[in-house]
């Protein structure tokens, strides 16, 4: 569409006029907080609801053009009507386009099968308990010993369908209050989801041996940087046997890579079950929208979208800018940054990572940045456990969530929520759900004074 | 592709152009603005929320409710007068909606109300299928795909291609679907209005309390003003480079929004009026003391006058293009007028981005 083309021209002209464009100005105050810019050269200063939607300022002209192409594809809405533009939706699906869940590229909202304005921002992964495999004739092991699909339903429930088809199930989320108390006596109330299936497959889904787990839409900026961290760097951070005795024993996931036909290190998804952004994107087209693609073709080898569309869409997620941190004059932010360390958050939410020198996108190479994640899997305790293993991630392990941009989550989408199933309505609730390896840090947080808790949250709001 | 989505791209890319030229444009993300400026910004935000956004959404919800009533009357009695009244109600509802498009942020966006009401283009074959499927419950319409509902599906049912719709050609199934669509439209516009005025965290409060302790959306008045400013500039980009230029450069009438009612150019003018309302902090063309206009005028009166002139010129330039735009975009005699409108609106956009922005977001 011409609108897109003219955008590219505008952008390129803008860049030429400015001698290659300015780097995203970071307002980080070096004296106060000694972290590198949030996204290295991909940092960009904007603290509005559009904060997650900008291209990285350090892209080459060609890469910027690819990004804009990917942006347009990200906006496409697929339809079920054959022969029409963007046909290929379904027959069953969770949503109709990338942007339908990734509104403004932010965290999703904990809505499922709502009144139609948003469809579902949470999806349900399903699989067969490997121990009970023999009870499910027709269930086949998946490549790389990944989750075993439920016969007839696969690895994900699609709760919508095009005209003339039936959704696999409807999923309703109810919430159950979970009370708690801070050391200073202040009480709080968390909530956990309670899921109800309805429709023809409800009995199957409720049977023993069928595992299910909710997955909320994650924010998608900065992902190229996480992809560009070298395998060696990640392997060096692993400490599966807690040899350093800090009570933290993170390890990597090794997952099926459909591009290579072999196992690779997992980096994306709540349990690190996707090895690359192209694999993640292809999986989302196939599972979330029912759109076949070169990595998930139809039985006859054809697909609804071609490899260029897939690559450009993935490229968009590789090349979004990371919002620069908010430079607050509030002195408690500094206190909060110190508490972030002393409470132990930083043991897993590692402030600084460095990318390798081999990523195909030049601007992603050799960047020092602050995602606040180690990309490792950690046991998060019974409270958060979904009891659904995913490759080498156990039923209680989750990948450390990057905290960059978390202070903008509800600026971008006011009703967005935290953790894998959107149970945490605030950042503080998310902290309070931490258990397992993070139980000690959670305990320390609960023992902070009200002012200290406020300071720590004030710091997180600047990310 | 939804028209809705084009809007967002237009905003982000135009901002990029501006910001890649560096300088002071990175402002808006910290709280360095001095206290006096913060107080002014707070007053501007409060005025904007209470005197522009809420009354516009109030009007939209009321006009949409009236459209629902008109459609119900028409369903009960298929007379020409009742059809005309429903058409008039559609056009009346269109005005506040188009005049809200210079502030397409907050719940209208994050709760998905925009595509629910105003998806474009519509999917004609799916619309036929949907009508044939005889959706009868409000839930069915609520969960229908957005490209078969909202303003433009209603518009198509009321006017048809080339205003060819007559009472005789309106089927019972079409009339039933029309009734349901207007009910759904009234439901959504009410949700939108309420999201700004009621509930645990009304969005008007979110905006006007920017920078206060406990506001977890906007850590500073500066970032909230930037939100406001970005959306205001965004609509000028959208009108010039998407709504007008898109179909015109492609010579594709099918891309013209509001083409069934021949209301396209009025839509575009109302979009610029929406920009004016944001800039002035009122709906009636007067300038509020707490407004971006007054803020700019106090620092650079000539610049403010340029913006006001640019707004007036833009509305006038759209006004001389012959309606229906779906036909005139292919008329060589109209081409200079269309070119002039695009140029005029882009001049206003450039002025706002390059000269007004550094004043408003120091």
mmCIF file of C-alpha atoms in Angstrom, chain A residues 28-368:
data_model
loop_
_atom_site.group_PDB
_atom_site.id
_atom_site.type_symbol
_atom_site.label_atom_id
_atom_site.label_comp_id
_atom_site.label_asym_id
_atom_site.label_seq_id
_atom_site.Cartn_x
_atom_site.Cartn_y
_atom_site.Cartn_z
ATOM 1 C CA UNK A 28 20.132 7.513 32.075
ATOM 2 C CA UNK A 29 21.873 9.224 34.870
ATOM 3 C CA UNK A 30 25.295 7.590 35.114
ATOM 4 C CA UNK A 31 25.990 8.833 38.593
ATOM 5 C CA UNK A 32 22.869 7.252 40.020
ATOM 6 C CA UNK A 33 22.514 3.887 38.300
ATOM 7 C CA UNK A 34 25.487 2.177 36.746
ATOM 8 C CA UNK A 35 23.666 0.141 34.099
ATOM 9 C CA UNK A 36 24.324 0.378 30.372
ATOM 10 C CA UNK A 37 21.612 1.947 28.185
ATOM 11 C CA UNK A 38 18.508 -0.260 28.252
ATOM 12 C CA UNK A 39 18.897 -1.439 24.679
ATOM 13 C CA UNK A 40 22.461 -0.380 23.871
ATOM 14 C CA UNK A 41 22.387 1.418 20.520
ATOM 15 C CA UNK A 42 18.768 0.335 20.108
ATOM 16 C CA UNK A 43 17.672 2.521 23.038
ATOM 17 C CA UNK A 44 15.123 5.197 22.335
ATOM 18 C CA UNK A 45 13.622 7.850 24.550
ATOM 19 C CA UNK A 46 9.838 7.828 24.656
ATOM 20 C CA UNK A 47 7.728 7.209 27.751
ATOM 21 C CA UNK A 48 4.263 7.311 26.151
ATOM 22 C CA UNK A 49 1.873 4.528 25.191
ATOM 23 C CA UNK A 50 3.748 4.308 21.891
ATOM 24 C CA UNK A 51 7.037 3.512 23.651
ATOM 25 C CA UNK A 52 7.291 -0.060 22.325
ATOM 26 C CA UNK A 53 6.478 0.735 18.698
ATOM 27 C CA UNK A 54 9.576 2.509 17.391
ATOM 28 C CA UNK A 55 12.243 1.004 15.178
ATOM 29 C CA UNK A 56 15.693 0.806 16.742
ATOM 30 C CA UNK A 57 17.429 4.111 15.960
ATOM 31 C CA UNK A 58 20.657 2.403 14.902
ATOM 32 C CA UNK A 59 19.276 0.422 11.958
ATOM 33 C CA UNK A 60 20.833 0.805 8.518
ATOM 34 C CA UNK A 61 18.620 2.303 5.805
ATOM 35 C CA UNK A 62 17.969 -1.124 4.302
ATOM 36 C CA UNK A 63 17.171 -2.627 7.668
ATOM 37 C CA UNK A 64 14.833 0.240 8.468
ATOM 38 C CA UNK A 65 12.997 -0.400 5.191
ATOM 39 C CA UNK A 66 12.675 -4.093 6.121
ATOM 40 C CA UNK A 67 11.427 -3.106 9.544
ATOM 41 C CA UNK A 68 8.706 -0.899 8.053
ATOM 42 C CA UNK A 69 7.681 -3.759 5.747
ATOM 43 C CA UNK A 70 7.504 -6.036 8.771
ATOM 44 C CA UNK A 71 5.461 -3.441 10.664
ATOM 45 C CA UNK A 72 2.850 -3.473 7.895
ATOM 46 C CA UNK A 73 2.756 -7.284 7.942
ATOM 47 C CA UNK A 74 2.398 -7.240 11.708
ATOM 48 C CA UNK A 75 -0.750 -5.161 11.186
ATOM 49 C CA UNK A 76 -2.341 -7.533 8.679
ATOM 50 C CA UNK A 77 -5.594 -9.174 9.691
ATOM 51 C CA UNK A 78 -6.175 -12.652 8.298
ATOM 52 C CA UNK A 79 -9.585 -13.767 7.074
ATOM 53 C CA UNK A 80 -11.156 -17.151 6.582
ATOM 54 C CA UNK A 81 -12.724 -16.342 3.206
ATOM 55 C CA UNK A 82 -10.717 -18.173 0.572
ATOM 56 C CA UNK A 83 -9.412 -16.278 -2.420
ATOM 57 C CA UNK A 84 -9.462 -12.945 -0.638
ATOM 58 C CA UNK A 85 -6.469 -10.867 0.457
ATOM 59 C CA UNK A 86 -4.880 -12.401 3.586
ATOM 60 C CA UNK A 87 -6.912 -15.565 3.471
ATOM 61 C CA UNK A 88 -5.669 -18.543 5.441
ATOM 62 C CA UNK A 89 -7.036 -17.847 8.901
ATOM 63 C CA UNK A 90 -7.961 -20.951 10.834
ATOM 64 C CA UNK A 91 -10.082 -22.975 10.490
ATOM 65 C CA UNK A 92 -9.484 -22.661 14.218
ATOM 66 C CA UNK A 93 -7.473 -19.871 15.783
ATOM 67 C CA UNK A 94 -6.881 -17.716 18.877
ATOM 68 C CA UNK A 95 -6.715 -14.375 17.126
ATOM 69 C CA UNK A 96 -6.722 -12.925 13.612
ATOM 70 C CA UNK A 97 -3.469 -11.003 13.309
ATOM 71 C CA UNK A 98 -0.231 -10.360 15.174
ATOM 72 C CA UNK A 99 -1.452 -6.974 16.377
ATOM 73 C CA UNK A 100 -4.718 -8.399 17.702
ATOM 74 C CA UNK A 101 -2.794 -9.698 20.717
ATOM 75 C CA UNK A 102 0.351 -7.583 20.483
ATOM 76 C CA UNK A 103 -1.483 -4.272 20.855
ATOM 77 C CA UNK A 104 1.150 -1.544 20.743
ATOM 78 C CA UNK A 105 3.651 -4.415 21.115
ATOM 79 C CA UNK A 106 2.955 -4.516 24.834
ATOM 80 C CA UNK A 107 2.081 -7.138 27.408
ATOM 81 C CA UNK A 108 -1.339 -8.611 26.849
ATOM 82 C CA UNK A 109 -4.329 -8.287 29.066
ATOM 83 C CA UNK A 110 -5.687 -11.243 31.023
ATOM 84 C CA UNK A 111 -8.791 -11.574 28.854
ATOM 85 C CA UNK A 112 -9.951 -14.740 27.244
ATOM 86 C CA UNK A 113 -12.919 -15.190 24.957
ATOM 87 C CA UNK A 114 -14.274 -11.847 26.080
ATOM 88 C CA UNK A 115 -17.140 -9.940 24.505
ATOM 89 C CA UNK A 116 -15.330 -9.738 21.219
ATOM 90 C CA UNK A 117 -13.403 -6.497 21.462
ATOM 91 C CA UNK A 118 -10.142 -8.281 22.129
ATOM 92 C CA UNK A 119 -10.864 -11.967 21.532
ATOM 93 C CA UNK A 120 -8.231 -13.841 23.568
ATOM 94 C CA UNK A 121 -4.976 -12.354 24.821
ATOM 95 C CA UNK A 122 -4.208 -15.520 26.700
ATOM 96 C CA UNK A 123 -3.911 -18.911 25.083
ATOM 97 C CA UNK A 124 -3.834 -22.399 26.473
ATOM 98 C CA UNK A 125 -0.973 -24.806 25.793
ATOM 99 C CA UNK A 126 -1.916 -28.449 26.172
ATOM 100 C CA UNK A 127 -0.021 -31.737 26.129
ATOM 101 C CA UNK A 128 -0.071 -35.318 27.316
ATOM 102 C CA UNK A 129 1.695 -36.220 30.544
ATOM 103 C CA UNK A 130 4.609 -38.373 29.293
ATOM 104 C CA UNK A 131 4.120 -40.772 32.224
ATOM 105 C CA UNK A 132 0.573 -41.521 31.087
ATOM 106 C CA UNK A 133 1.307 -41.634 27.361
ATOM 107 C CA UNK A 134 0.047 -45.198 26.953
ATOM 108 C CA UNK A 135 -3.461 -44.127 27.974
ATOM 109 C CA UNK A 136 -3.719 -41.936 24.895
ATOM 110 C CA UNK A 137 -3.610 -44.025 21.745
ATOM 111 C CA UNK A 138 -2.654 -41.831 18.828
ATOM 112 C CA UNK A 139 -0.489 -39.506 20.902
ATOM 113 C CA UNK A 140 2.928 -39.380 19.295
ATOM 114 C CA UNK A 141 6.244 -38.209 20.707
ATOM 115 C CA UNK A 142 7.278 -34.866 19.246
ATOM 116 C CA UNK A 143 10.682 -34.037 17.754
ATOM 117 C CA UNK A 144 13.354 -33.210 20.329
ATOM 118 C CA UNK A 145 11.230 -34.734 23.088
ATOM 119 C CA UNK A 146 9.056 -31.659 23.307
ATOM 120 C CA UNK A 147 5.498 -31.610 24.660
ATOM 121 C CA UNK A 148 3.353 -34.434 23.309
ATOM 122 C CA UNK A 149 0.297 -33.104 21.509
ATOM 123 C CA UNK A 150 -3.189 -34.122 22.586
ATOM 124 C CA UNK A 151 -4.707 -36.397 19.904
ATOM 125 C CA UNK A 152 -7.058 -34.346 17.736
ATOM 126 C CA UNK A 153 -6.128 -31.052 19.393
ATOM 127 C CA UNK A 154 -2.343 -30.703 19.193
ATOM 128 C CA UNK A 155 -0.263 -28.583 21.526
ATOM 129 C CA UNK A 156 -2.450 -25.504 21.758
ATOM 130 C CA UNK A 157 -6.171 -24.916 22.186
ATOM 131 C CA UNK A 158 -7.759 -22.704 19.549
ATOM 132 C CA UNK A 159 -10.826 -21.089 21.073
ATOM 133 C CA UNK A 160 -12.173 -19.374 17.942
ATOM 134 C CA UNK A 161 -13.157 -20.696 14.519
ATOM 135 C CA UNK A 162 -14.051 -19.306 11.100
ATOM 136 C CA UNK A 163 -17.566 -19.605 9.706
ATOM 137 C CA UNK A 164 -18.583 -23.234 9.336
ATOM 138 C CA UNK A 165 -15.975 -24.575 11.790
ATOM 139 C CA UNK A 166 -16.098 -25.179 15.516
ATOM 140 C CA UNK A 167 -13.636 -23.905 18.087
ATOM 141 C CA UNK A 168 -11.735 -26.666 19.871
ATOM 142 C CA UNK A 169 -13.011 -25.425 23.207
ATOM 143 C CA UNK A 170 -14.023 -22.323 25.045
ATOM 144 C CA UNK A 171 -11.859 -21.449 28.008
ATOM 145 C CA UNK A 172 -13.084 -19.368 30.885
ATOM 146 C CA UNK A 173 -10.756 -17.888 33.473
ATOM 147 C CA UNK A 174 -12.045 -17.262 36.952
ATOM 148 C CA UNK A 175 -9.903 -15.831 39.734
ATOM 149 C CA UNK A 176 -9.352 -17.171 43.214
ATOM 150 C CA UNK A 177 -8.107 -14.852 45.965
ATOM 151 C CA UNK A 178 -4.862 -15.766 47.717
ATOM 152 C CA UNK A 179 -4.237 -13.702 50.872
ATOM 153 C CA UNK A 180 -0.825 -12.814 52.307
ATOM 154 C CA UNK A 181 0.876 -10.544 54.832
ATOM 155 C CA UNK A 182 4.013 -8.402 54.821
ATOM 156 C CA UNK A 183 6.373 -8.610 57.784
ATOM 157 C CA UNK A 184 5.098 -5.233 58.965
ATOM 158 C CA UNK A 185 1.595 -6.676 59.274
ATOM 159 C CA UNK A 186 0.153 -5.098 56.128
ATOM 160 C CA UNK A 187 -2.068 -7.566 54.333
ATOM 161 C CA UNK A 188 -2.420 -8.094 50.624
ATOM 162 C CA UNK A 189 -4.529 -10.249 48.305
ATOM 163 C CA UNK A 190 -3.118 -12.028 45.288
ATOM 164 C CA UNK A 191 -5.207 -14.017 42.826
ATOM 165 C CA UNK A 192 -4.640 -17.183 40.857
ATOM 166 C CA UNK A 193 -6.561 -18.346 37.795
ATOM 167 C CA UNK A 194 -9.131 -21.111 37.819
ATOM 168 C CA UNK A 195 -9.776 -22.453 34.339
ATOM 169 C CA UNK A 196 -12.998 -23.990 33.041
ATOM 170 C CA UNK A 197 -13.243 -25.708 29.663
ATOM 171 C CA UNK A 198 -16.478 -26.006 27.747
ATOM 172 C CA UNK A 199 -17.418 -27.387 24.358
ATOM 173 C CA UNK A 200 -17.142 -30.826 22.760
ATOM 174 C CA UNK A 201 -13.605 -31.472 24.029
ATOM 175 C CA UNK A 202 -14.174 -30.444 27.641
ATOM 176 C CA UNK A 203 -14.188 -34.022 28.949
ATOM 177 C CA UNK A 204 -10.934 -34.849 27.169
ATOM 178 C CA UNK A 205 -9.307 -31.668 28.448
ATOM 179 C CA UNK A 206 -10.402 -32.413 32.005
ATOM 180 C CA UNK A 207 -9.144 -36.007 31.959
ATOM 181 C CA UNK A 208 -6.129 -37.095 33.991
ATOM 182 C CA UNK A 209 -3.015 -37.044 31.871
ATOM 183 C CA UNK A 210 -3.947 -33.966 29.824
ATOM 184 C CA UNK A 211 -1.803 -31.047 30.962
ATOM 185 C CA UNK A 212 -2.701 -27.433 30.303
ATOM 186 C CA UNK A 213 -1.045 -24.105 30.944
ATOM 187 C CA UNK A 214 -1.999 -20.505 30.217
ATOM 188 C CA UNK A 215 0.264 -18.175 28.244
ATOM 189 C CA UNK A 216 -0.154 -14.424 28.258
ATOM 190 C CA UNK A 217 1.047 -12.201 25.421
ATOM 191 C CA UNK A 218 4.580 -10.931 26.190
ATOM 192 C CA UNK A 219 5.994 -7.569 25.088
ATOM 193 C CA UNK A 220 8.010 -7.907 21.880
ATOM 194 C CA UNK A 221 10.558 -5.076 21.770
ATOM 195 C CA UNK A 222 14.293 -5.731 22.154
ATOM 196 C CA UNK A 223 14.010 -9.389 21.202
ATOM 197 C CA UNK A 224 16.745 -9.160 18.565
ATOM 198 C CA UNK A 225 19.245 -8.276 21.278
ATOM 199 C CA UNK A 226 18.271 -11.355 23.271
ATOM 200 C CA UNK A 227 18.648 -13.421 20.116
ATOM 201 C CA UNK A 228 22.087 -11.924 19.465
ATOM 202 C CA UNK A 229 23.576 -12.939 22.824
ATOM 203 C CA UNK A 230 25.989 -15.751 21.968
ATOM 204 C CA UNK A 231 25.381 -19.351 23.027
ATOM 205 C CA UNK A 232 28.743 -19.230 24.813
ATOM 206 C CA UNK A 233 27.666 -16.278 26.944
ATOM 207 C CA UNK A 234 24.495 -18.083 27.959
ATOM 208 C CA UNK A 235 26.280 -21.365 28.649
ATOM 209 C CA UNK A 236 28.761 -19.521 30.878
ATOM 210 C CA UNK A 237 25.897 -18.159 32.997
ATOM 211 C CA UNK A 238 24.397 -21.597 33.648
ATOM 212 C CA UNK A 239 24.836 -23.023 37.114
ATOM 213 C CA UNK A 240 22.549 -26.065 37.132
ATOM 214 C CA UNK A 241 24.096 -27.593 40.251
ATOM 215 C CA UNK A 242 24.454 -24.296 42.118
ATOM 216 C CA UNK A 243 28.210 -24.677 42.349
ATOM 217 C CA UNK A 244 28.576 -21.102 43.537
ATOM 218 C CA UNK A 245 26.189 -21.839 46.398
ATOM 219 C CA UNK A 246 23.974 -18.792 45.960
ATOM 220 C CA UNK A 247 20.806 -20.860 46.007
ATOM 221 C CA UNK A 248 20.177 -20.105 42.342
ATOM 222 C CA UNK A 249 20.607 -22.887 39.804
ATOM 223 C CA UNK A 250 19.590 -21.571 36.411
ATOM 224 C CA UNK A 251 19.890 -23.665 33.297
ATOM 225 C CA UNK A 252 19.134 -23.346 29.609
ATOM 226 C CA UNK A 253 16.406 -25.090 27.688
ATOM 227 C CA UNK A 254 17.360 -27.095 24.595
ATOM 228 C CA UNK A 255 14.475 -27.195 22.187
ATOM 229 C CA UNK A 256 13.517 -28.329 18.716
ATOM 230 C CA UNK A 257 14.602 -25.904 16.016
ATOM 231 C CA UNK A 258 12.385 -26.457 12.952
ATOM 232 C CA UNK A 259 14.760 -24.427 10.799
ATOM 233 C CA UNK A 260 17.719 -26.666 11.580
ATOM 234 C CA UNK A 261 15.925 -29.918 12.232
ATOM 235 C CA UNK A 262 17.945 -30.242 15.425
ATOM 236 C CA UNK A 263 18.027 -29.026 19.016
ATOM 237 C CA UNK A 264 19.092 -25.457 19.791
ATOM 238 C CA UNK A 265 19.248 -23.367 22.927
ATOM 239 C CA UNK A 266 15.784 -22.002 23.765
ATOM 240 C CA UNK A 267 15.492 -18.269 24.285
ATOM 241 C CA UNK A 268 11.899 -17.118 23.766
ATOM 242 C CA UNK A 269 8.593 -17.912 25.365
ATOM 243 C CA UNK A 270 7.697 -18.271 29.034
ATOM 244 C CA UNK A 271 9.653 -21.532 29.221
ATOM 245 C CA UNK A 272 12.274 -20.715 26.584
ATOM 246 C CA UNK A 273 10.675 -23.161 24.198
ATOM 247 C CA UNK A 274 11.454 -21.210 21.016
ATOM 248 C CA UNK A 275 15.048 -21.150 19.749
ATOM 249 C CA UNK A 276 14.832 -18.129 17.464
ATOM 250 C CA UNK A 277 12.495 -15.350 16.462
ATOM 251 C CA UNK A 278 11.811 -16.917 13.088
ATOM 252 C CA UNK A 279 10.766 -20.154 14.832
ATOM 253 C CA UNK A 280 8.712 -18.208 17.370
ATOM 254 C CA UNK A 281 7.000 -16.218 14.610
ATOM 255 C CA UNK A 282 6.325 -19.287 12.478
ATOM 256 C CA UNK A 283 4.834 -21.048 15.490
ATOM 257 C CA UNK A 284 2.589 -18.077 16.209
ATOM 258 C CA UNK A 285 1.327 -17.929 12.612
ATOM 259 C CA UNK A 286 0.553 -21.644 12.649
ATOM 260 C CA UNK A 287 -0.849 -22.072 16.145
ATOM 261 C CA UNK A 288 -2.306 -18.684 17.101
ATOM 262 C CA UNK A 289 -3.812 -17.847 13.694
ATOM 263 C CA UNK A 290 -3.939 -21.154 11.824
ATOM 264 C CA UNK A 291 -1.843 -19.599 9.052
ATOM 265 C CA UNK A 292 0.426 -22.203 7.455
ATOM 266 C CA UNK A 293 3.952 -21.102 6.565
ATOM 267 C CA UNK A 294 7.216 -22.568 5.286
ATOM 268 C CA UNK A 295 8.216 -23.854 8.744
ATOM 269 C CA UNK A 296 4.708 -25.219 9.374
ATOM 270 C CA UNK A 297 3.411 -26.121 5.886
ATOM 271 C CA UNK A 298 0.183 -27.801 4.822
ATOM 272 C CA UNK A 299 0.330 -31.555 4.223
ATOM 273 C CA UNK A 300 0.964 -30.983 0.519
ATOM 274 C CA UNK A 301 3.888 -28.668 1.295
ATOM 275 C CA UNK A 302 2.092 -25.439 0.364
ATOM 276 C CA UNK A 303 1.562 -22.592 2.782
ATOM 277 C CA UNK A 304 -0.663 -19.539 3.301
ATOM 278 C CA UNK A 305 2.275 -17.137 3.562
ATOM 279 C CA UNK A 306 5.681 -17.297 1.906
ATOM 280 C CA UNK A 307 9.146 -17.217 3.427
ATOM 281 C CA UNK A 308 9.577 -13.487 2.766
ATOM 282 C CA UNK A 309 6.458 -12.651 4.756
ATOM 283 C CA UNK A 310 7.636 -14.875 7.589
ATOM 284 C CA UNK A 311 11.135 -13.366 7.601
ATOM 285 C CA UNK A 312 9.950 -9.760 7.468
ATOM 286 C CA UNK A 313 7.502 -10.351 10.299
ATOM 287 C CA UNK A 314 10.244 -11.903 12.437
ATOM 288 C CA UNK A 315 12.586 -9.071 11.434
ATOM 289 C CA UNK A 316 10.148 -6.554 12.852
ATOM 290 C CA UNK A 317 10.378 -8.254 16.248
ATOM 291 C CA UNK A 318 14.171 -8.291 16.002
ATOM 292 C CA UNK A 319 14.534 -4.592 15.359
ATOM 293 C CA UNK A 320 12.203 -2.672 17.674
ATOM 294 C CA UNK A 321 13.738 -0.012 19.891
ATOM 295 C CA UNK A 322 14.062 -0.529 23.632
ATOM 296 C CA UNK A 323 12.656 2.343 25.731
ATOM 297 C CA UNK A 324 15.405 4.237 27.538
ATOM 298 C CA UNK A 325 14.993 4.286 31.294
ATOM 299 C CA UNK A 326 13.148 7.144 32.958
ATOM 300 C CA UNK A 327 15.536 9.614 34.490
ATOM 301 C CA UNK A 328 13.794 10.398 37.750
ATOM 302 C CA UNK A 329 14.822 13.069 40.191
ATOM 303 C CA UNK A 330 13.172 11.045 42.959
ATOM 304 C CA UNK A 331 15.965 10.016 45.361
ATOM 305 C CA UNK A 332 14.078 6.854 46.341
ATOM 306 C CA UNK A 333 14.786 5.464 42.864
ATOM 307 C CA UNK A 334 18.445 5.178 43.788
ATOM 308 C CA UNK A 335 17.557 3.489 47.054
ATOM 309 C CA UNK A 336 15.351 1.136 45.079
ATOM 310 C CA UNK A 337 18.185 0.253 42.724
ATOM 311 C CA UNK A 338 20.354 -0.672 45.722
ATOM 312 C CA UNK A 339 17.525 -2.753 47.202
ATOM 313 C CA UNK A 340 17.056 -4.511 43.861
ATOM 314 C CA UNK A 341 20.585 -5.784 44.349
ATOM 315 C CA UNK A 342 20.530 -6.482 48.091
ATOM 316 C CA UNK A 343 17.191 -8.273 48.026
ATOM 317 C CA UNK A 344 18.664 -10.582 45.411
ATOM 318 C CA UNK A 345 16.519 -9.754 42.389
ATOM 319 C CA UNK A 346 19.646 -9.261 40.339
ATOM 320 C CA UNK A 347 20.781 -12.868 40.837
ATOM 321 C CA UNK A 348 18.424 -13.847 38.008
ATOM 322 C CA UNK A 349 17.279 -10.498 36.627
ATOM 323 C CA UNK A 350 20.843 -9.883 35.474
ATOM 324 C CA UNK A 351 21.240 -6.229 34.650
ATOM 325 C CA UNK A 352 23.743 -6.400 31.855
ATOM 326 C CA UNK A 353 24.222 -8.658 28.851
ATOM 327 C CA UNK A 354 26.442 -8.298 25.810
ATOM 328 C CA UNK A 355 25.586 -9.489 22.312
ATOM 329 C CA UNK A 356 27.958 -11.502 20.155
ATOM 330 C CA UNK A 357 29.444 -10.438 16.863
ATOM 331 C CA UNK A 358 27.685 -12.799 14.470
ATOM 332 C CA UNK A 359 23.993 -11.892 14.323
ATOM 333 C CA UNK A 360 22.826 -11.303 10.719
ATOM 334 C CA UNK A 361 21.452 -7.868 11.700
ATOM 335 C CA UNK A 362 24.503 -5.658 12.002
ATOM 336 C CA UNK A 363 23.063 -3.183 14.499
ATOM 337 C CA UNK A 364 22.470 -5.998 16.991
ATOM 338 C CA UNK A 365 26.134 -6.999 17.175
ATOM 339 C CA UNK A 366 28.440 -6.117 20.081
ATOM 340 C CA UNK A 367 25.830 -4.281 22.102
ATOM 341 C CA UNK A 368 26.046 -3.846 25.855
#
